[in-house]
C-alpha positions as semicolon CSV with decimal commas, in nm:
position;residue;x (nm);y (nm);z (nm)
1;M;-7,401;-2,243;4,283
2;S;-7,361;-1,926;4,079
3;E;-7,169;-1,943;3,753
4;Q;-6,802;-1,849;3,773
5;K;-6,774;-1,490;3,651
6;W;-6,399;-1,471;3,595
7;L;-6,140;-1,701;3,440
8;F;-5,805;-1,655;3,611
9;T;-5,450;-1,717;3,492
10;E;-5,120;-1,765;3,670
11;R;-5,078;-1,387;3,645
12;P;-5,306;-1,207;3,896
13;E;-5,340;-0,900;3,672
14;I;-5,452;-1,108;3,373
15;F;-5,799;-1,261;3,388
16;F;-6,090;-1,300;3,151
17;E;-6,464;-1,259;3,178
18;N;-6,663;-1,581;3,148
19;T;-6,821;-1,494;2,814
20;S;-6,760;-1,629;2,466
21;V;-6,485;-1,367;2,428
22;G;-6,321;-1,442;2,761
23;R;-6,338;-1,816;2,711
24;L;-6,174;-1,778;2,371
25;K;-5,895;-1,567;2,517
26;K;-5,840;-1,810;2,803
27;E;-5,816;-2,096;2,557
28;L;-5,553;-1,907;2,359
29;W;-5,370;-1,805;2,677
30;D;-5,341;-2,172;2,773
31;A;-5,273;-2,303;2,421
32;S;-4,947;-2,485;2,354
33;E;-4,693;-2,352;2,107
34;E;-4,798;-2,628;1,868
35;E;-5,163;-2,523;1,894
36;I;-5,071;-2,160;1,822
37;D;-4,872;-2,270;1,517
38;A;-5,171;-2,470;1,396
39;I;-5,398;-2,165;1,424
40;L;-5,156;-1,948;1,230
41;E;-5,128;-2,214;0,961
42;D;-5,506;-2,243;0,942
43;Y;-5,528;-1,870;0,867
44;G;-5,239;-1,879;0,620
45;I;-5,014;-1,649;0,819
46;G;-4,688;-1,614;0,632
47;A;-4,861;-1,559;0,298
48;P;-4,748;-1,252;0,103
49;P;-4,973;-0,943;0,103
50;E;-5,285;-0,986;-0,111
51;L;-5,366;-0,625;-0,201
52;G;-5,268;-0,701;-0,559
53;K;-5,400;-1,056;-0,570
54;A;-5,719;-1,092;-0,770
55;G;-6,027;-1,202;-0,582
56;C;-5,914;-1,099;-0,235
57;Y;-6,067;-0,750;-0,199
58;I;-6,392;-0,602;-0,322
59;Q;-6,198;-0,376;-0,555
60;N;-5,991;-0,649;-0,723
61;T;-6,275;-0,901;-0,769
62;P;-6,524;-0,913;-1,060
63;R;-6,844;-0,754;-0,936
64;H;-7,069;-1,054;-0,997
65;I;-6,846;-1,262;-0,768
66;V;-6,856;-0,992;-0,498
67;C;-7,236;-1,002;-0,507
68;E;-7,247;-1,384;-0,485
69;K;-7,009;-1,387;-0,187
70;R;-7,214;-1,120;-0,012
71;K;-7,521;-1,346;-0,011
72;K;-7,332;-1,579;0,226
73;N;-7,158;-1,310;0,434
74;D;-7,246;-0,941;0,417
75;I;-6,985;-0,834;0,673
76;V;-6,695;-0,628;0,543
77;L;-6,359;-0,578;0,711
78;V;-6,208;-0,239;0,637
79;P;-5,839;-0,211;0,730
80;V;-5,749;0,147;0,818
81;G;-5,395;0,271;0,773
82;C;-5,160;0,565;0,769
83;T;-4,816;0,673;0,657
84;E;-4,593;0,720;0,961
85;N;-4,226;0,703;1,052
86;H;-4,170;0,376;1,240
87;G;-3,791;0,391;1,248
88;V;-3,540;0,333;0,973
89;H;-3,585;-0,045;0,990
90;N;-3,963;-0,046;0,933
91;P;-4,177;0,069;0,639
92;S;-4,388;0,383;0,690
93;G;-4,694;0,180;0,589
94;L;-4,652;-0,051;0,889
95;D;-4,987;0,035;1,047
96;T;-5,166;-0,029;0,718
97;F;-4,996;-0,362;0,651
98;M;-5,058;-0,492;1,003
99;C;-5,430;-0,445;0,949
100;T;-5,441;-0,575;0,591
101;Q;-5,243;-0,887;0,680
102;I;-5,470;-0,965;0,975
103;C;-5,785;-0,910;0,767
104;E;-5,646;-1,119;0,484
105;G;-5,588;-1,407;0,724
106;V;-5,951;-1,391;0,838
107;R;-6,067;-1,380;0,475
108;R;-5,866;-1,691;0,391
109;Y;-6,004;-1,878;0,691
110;T;-6,370;-1,786;0,632
111;A;-6,332;-1,868;0,262
112;K;-6,221;-2,220;0,355
113;K;-6,524;-2,248;0,583
114;G;-6,763;-2,144;0,305
115;Y;-6,864;-1,794;0,422
116;E;-6,588;-1,565;0,299
117;V;-6,584;-1,224;0,464
118;A;-6,542;-0,926;0,230
119;L;-6,237;-0,701;0,247
120;A;-6,229;-0,339;0,130
121;F;-5,912;-0,159;0,028
122;P;-5,785;0,071;0,305
123;P;-5,975;0,401;0,275
124;L;-5,686;0,575;0,449
125;N;-5,323;0,530;0,356
126;Y;-5,262;0,877;0,498
127;G;-5,427;0,907;0,837
128;G;-5,472;1,147;1,124
129;H;-5,213;1,182;1,398
130;P;-5,165;1,303;1,753
131;Y;-4,981;1,631;1,791
132;H;-4,658;1,475;1,915
133;H;-4,595;1,317;1,572
134;I;-4,588;1,656;1,400
135;G;-4,277;1,742;1,200
136;M;-4,149;1,386;1,159
137;P;-4,022;1,307;0,809
138;G;-4,201;1,007;0,665
139;T;-4,519;1,093;0,855
140;V;-4,802;1,237;0,645
141;I;-5,073;1,402;0,856
142;M;-5,428;1,454;0,731
143;P;-5,672;1,696;0,900
144;E;-5,920;1,535;1,135
145;E;-6,221;1,630;0,922
146;V;-6,061;1,464;0,618
147;V;-6,014;1,142;0,815
148;K;-6,364;1,149;0,959
149;E;-6,544;1,236;0,636
150;T;-6,345;0,980;0,438
151;L;-6,455;0,707;0,677
152;I;-6,817;0,826;0,686
153;Y;-6,850;0,822;0,309
154;T;-6,668;0,488;0,285
155;M;-6,922;0,336;0,523
156;L;-7,208;0,498;0,332
157;G;-7,092;0,353;0,000
158;L;-7,041;0,008;0,146
159;W;-7,384;0,016;0,314
160;D;-7,546;0,118;-0,015
161;D;-7,382;-0,180;-0,183
162;G;-7,527;-0,428;0,065
163;F;-7,243;-0,443;0,319
164;R;-7,441;-0,328;0,620
165;K;-7,215;-0,480;0,888
166;I;-6,888;-0,288;0,883
167;I;-6,579;-0,358;1,094
168;L;-6,306;-0,092;1,076
169;V;-5,979;-0,259;1,178
170;N;-5,724;-0,011;1,311
171;N;-5,369;-0,012;1,448
172;H;-5,287;0,359;1,436
173;G;-5,317;0,644;1,686
174;H;-5,621;0,826;1,542
175;L;-5,885;0,632;1,731
176;W;-6,088;0,934;1,840
177;M;-6,140;1,032;1,475
178;M;-6,264;0,684;1,391
179;E;-6,501;0,678;1,688
180;A;-6,637;1,015;1,577
181;A;-6,687;0,883;1,223
182;V;-6,894;0,586;1,341
183;Q;-7,114;0,803;1,563
184;E;-7,161;1,071;1,298
185;F;-7,244;0,811;1,031
186;F;-7,546;0,692;1,227
187;K;-7,653;1,039;1,343
188;R;-7,642;1,171;0,989
189;Y;-7,807;0,887;0,799
190;Q;-7,994;0,672;1,057
191;L;-7,946;0,358;0,851
192;P;-8,008;0,023;1,020
193;G;-7,692;-0,181;1,038
194;F;-7,381;-0,234;1,244
195;A;-7,046;-0,055;1,243
196;T;-6,759;-0,075;1,485
197;V;-6,397;0,020;1,527
198;I;-6,158;-0,258;1,629
199;E;-5,829;-0,144;1,782
200;W;-5,678;-0,482;1,713
201;H;-5,388;-0,460;1,958
202;K;-5,614;-0,337;2,240
203;T;-5,865;-0,610;2,156
204;V;-5,604;-0,868;2,256
205;R;-5,406;-0,650;2,496
206;E;-5,353;-0,933;2,746
207;F;-5,125;-1,103;2,494
208;F;-4,893;-0,802;2,487
209;Y;-4,826;-0,795;2,862
210;P;-4,460;-0,859;2,950
211;T;-4,425;-1,208;3,097
212;D;-4,156;-1,466;3,164
213;R;-4,330;-1,717;2,938
214;P;-4,143;-1,857;2,636
215;H;-4,133;-1,592;2,362
216;G;-4,262;-1,336;2,614
217;W;-4,246;-0,960;2,582
218;T;-3,986;-0,764;2,780
219;T;-4,149;-0,420;2,742
220;Q;-4,491;-0,257;2,707
221;F;-4,646;-0,196;2,363
222;V;-4,573;0,165;2,264
223;H;-4,470;0,268;1,910
224;A;-4,233;0,117;1,650
225;D;-4,100;-0,085;1,940
226;E;-4,049;-0,447;2,039
227;A;-4,417;-0,529;1,983
228;E;-4,479;-0,354;1,651
229;T;-4,149;-0,472;1,507
230;A;-4,224;-0,830;1,613
231;V;-4,563;-0,819;1,442
232;A;-4,403;-0,677;1,128
233;N;-4,139;-0,951;1,133
234;L;-4,413;-1,213;1,154
235;L;-4,659;-1,070;0,901
236;F;-4,439;-0,897;0,639
237;P;-4,071;-0,968;0,715
238;E;-3,960;-0,876;0,365
239;M;-4,048;-0,512;0,443
240;V;-3,829;-0,500;0,756
241;D;-3,450;-0,452;0,773
242;M;-3,327;-0,535;1,122
243;S;-2,964;-0,466;1,025
244;V;-3,023;-0,092;1,070
245;C;-3,254;-0,114;1,373
246;V;-3,184;0,121;1,666
247;D;-3,344;0,156;2,010
248;A;-3,455;0,484;2,168
249;Q;-3,623;0,592;2,490
250;P;-3,895;0,859;2,529
251;K;-3,830;1,175;2,726
252;A;-4,090;1,292;2,975
253;M;-4,111;1,642;3,122
254;M;-4,367;1,570;3,395
255;L;-4,649;1,341;3,512
256;Q;-4,469;1,012;3,464
257;G;-4,699;0,726;3,559
258;H;-5,019;0,917;3,478
259;Y;-5,062;0,817;3,112
260;D;-5,078;0,463;2,981
261;T;-4,909;0,307;2,682
262;S;-5,071;0,198;2,356
263;V;-5,269;-0,104;2,477
264;N;-5,356;0,041;2,822
265;S;-5,191;-0,248;3,002
266;L;-5,056;-0,054;3,300
267;F;-5,397;0,045;3,442
268;R;-5,288;0,408;3,464
269;P;-5,545;0,685;3,518
270;H;-5,542;0,814;3,159
271;E;-5,497;0,691;2,804
272;W;-5,200;0,822;2,608
273;A;-5,416;1,036;2,376
274;Y;-5,579;1,235;2,656
275;A;-5,302;1,496;2,681
276;E;-5,007;1,670;2,520
277;G;-4,732;1,874;2,682
278;H;-4,611;1,621;2,936
279;N;-4,367;1,451;2,694
280;V;-4,112;1,588;2,451
281;I;-4,256;1,563;2,100
282;E;-4,117;1,291;1,875
283;R;-3,914;1,523;1,652
284;F;-3,703;1,634;1,949
285;G;-3,744;1,345;2,194
286;T;-3,716;1,036;1,973
287;P;-3,609;1,148;1,624
288;E;-3,516;0,784;1,564
289;G;-3,890;0,725;1,512
290;V;-3,906;0,447;1,771
291;V;-4,003;0,432;2,138
292;G;-3,845;0,136;2,314
293;Y;-3,649;-0,168;2,199
294;P;-3,741;-0,274;1,846
295;S;-3,416;-0,472;1,840
296;R;-3,596;-0,727;2,060
297;G;-3,888;-0,760;1,818
298;T;-3,853;-1,115;1,693
299;A;-4,137;-1,275;1,500
300;D;-4,191;-1,558;1,750
301;K;-4,314;-1,310;2,013
302;A;-4,603;-1,199;1,790
303;R;-4,743;-1,546;1,719
304;R;-4,982;-1,570;2,015
305;P;-5,134;-1,218;1,990
306;I;-5,181;-1,259;1,616
307;A;-5,350;-1,596;1,671
308;A;-5,570;-1,424;1,930
309;I;-5,686;-1,140;1,703
310;L;-5,754;-1,381;1,415
311;K;-5,971;-1,601;1,635
312;Y;-6,141;-1,299;1,795
313;L;-6,239;-1,144;1,462
314;T;-6,376;-1,479;1,350
315;L;-6,579;-1,503;1,670
316;M;-6,720;-1,153;1,616
317;I;-6,812;-1,236;1,256
318;D;-6,985;-1,556;1,363
319;E;-7,183;-1,387;1,640
320;I;-7,292;-1,100;1,414
321;L;-7,416;-1,343;1,150
322;E;-7,594;-1,549;1,413
323;A;-7,785;-1,242;1,532
324;F;-7,844;-1,096;1,185
325;P;-7,794;-1,344;0,900
326;P;-7,686;-1,215;0,557
327;G;-7,936;-0,967;0,416
328;T;-8,088;-0,877;0,753
329;V;-8,026;-0,577;0,978
330;P;-8,167;-0,444;1,306
331;P;-8,531;-0,338;1,259
332;C;-8,593;0,033;1,212
333;D;-8,834;0,055;1,506
334;K;-8,550;-0,046;1,737
335;F;-8,264;0,145;1,579
336;S;-8,373;0,434;1,357
337;F;-8,635;0,706;1,326
338;R;-8,678;0,614;0,961
339;S;-8,982;0,404;0,878
340;Q;-8,937;0,040;0,788
341;E;-9,136;0,105;0,471
342;E;-8,890;0,372;0,359
343;I;-8,583;0,161;0,430
344;D;-8,714;-0,167;0,283
345;A;-8,644;-0,054;-0,073
346;C;-8,281;0,019;0,019
347;L;-8,243;-0,328;0,171
348;K;-8,317;-0,502;-0,159
349;E;-8,033;-0,641;-0,369
350;P;-7,867;-0,338;-0,536
351;L;-8,012;-0,272;-0,884
352;S;-8,281;-0,538;-0,840
353;P;-8,644;-0,438;-0,915
354;G;-8,766;-0,185;-0,659
355;W;-8,423;-0,117;-0,511
356;K;-8,342;0,239;-0,403
357;S;-8,005;0,392;-0,325
358;V;-7,951;0,573;0,004
359;H;-7,909;0,884;-0,209
360;E;-8,282;0,864;-0,280
361;L;-8,377;0,878;0,088
362;H;-8,499;1,199;0,245
363;K;-8,271;1,374;0,490
364;I;-8,371;1,322;0,847
365;G;-8,350;1,484;1,190
366;I;-8,115;1,775;1,249
367;F;-7,954;1,711;0,908
368;E;-8,279;1,761;0,715
369;A;-8,197;2,122;0,634
370;L;-7,834;2,058;0,534
């Protein structure tokens, strides 16, 4: 008998592939409330932000300790943020803090297990934005090239320092800039390694579907809404003031039903970022800075999706390290047009005898003349 390909739930539209990822999601889908609470406790969810806590990020840890930790785990999580109006009840750094709090939970968990993942300070506190956010006070918009180049050079510096497996963790609507940065990084430098963008809410999108389960969502994930406010209330409640929270509905001009919401849960033909001109821009359509019902965003609703993303990131880390243990990367003859001999010096411990920086490599391919 052939192996079962799909793992089904009581909801016909929600099913999982029978892989390590799908099995993990199914386990979390079926988990009891007590099991979800235990996961969140295991990752230290509820702890205050650790950006200023010594020893938690590369930049606030003595360098010799960073190097020792890297020998056990050379993966780095890079939370990517922005400054954006998320309604009067939320902080404008909401997208940043969602990602830092998730990454910090994974760091705490892996530290307890003896292979602490590295965290890098957010390279972007001011990000890129879709057009419809233009003109909103509290939203600071950077040009696309600034976003892309900032990420490329962040990855280059981390790679040069021995962190050659890079996971960019994102919550904000500038995904296409991040995708472009990853692709351009490898085209430009052809360095063996691994880099990926994680849209954390899309990664666990099934857990944001409206359901009639206890603590279930009543609306789709959009922006500064029930979902984002719930996550904020779970991860950094001291930054949220629900006493001034207001709800607001978007205003469409045409093509309703053609474009999906933030986690693509409606199976519509197009993602939200594929077009402009079909909706009223935020400044005129939803000057409140919210789209939906943030008043319904209680912390208990966010527990299961946050447990899911914590466990998923841990799974990804474990599978990367299984394929390429600390200090190893994909071989050049399978990934790059650089010679293994040239790259071997760069793969040594930084500043050890014979080590070379990437800045000592020759330019390659179409970038050789640049």
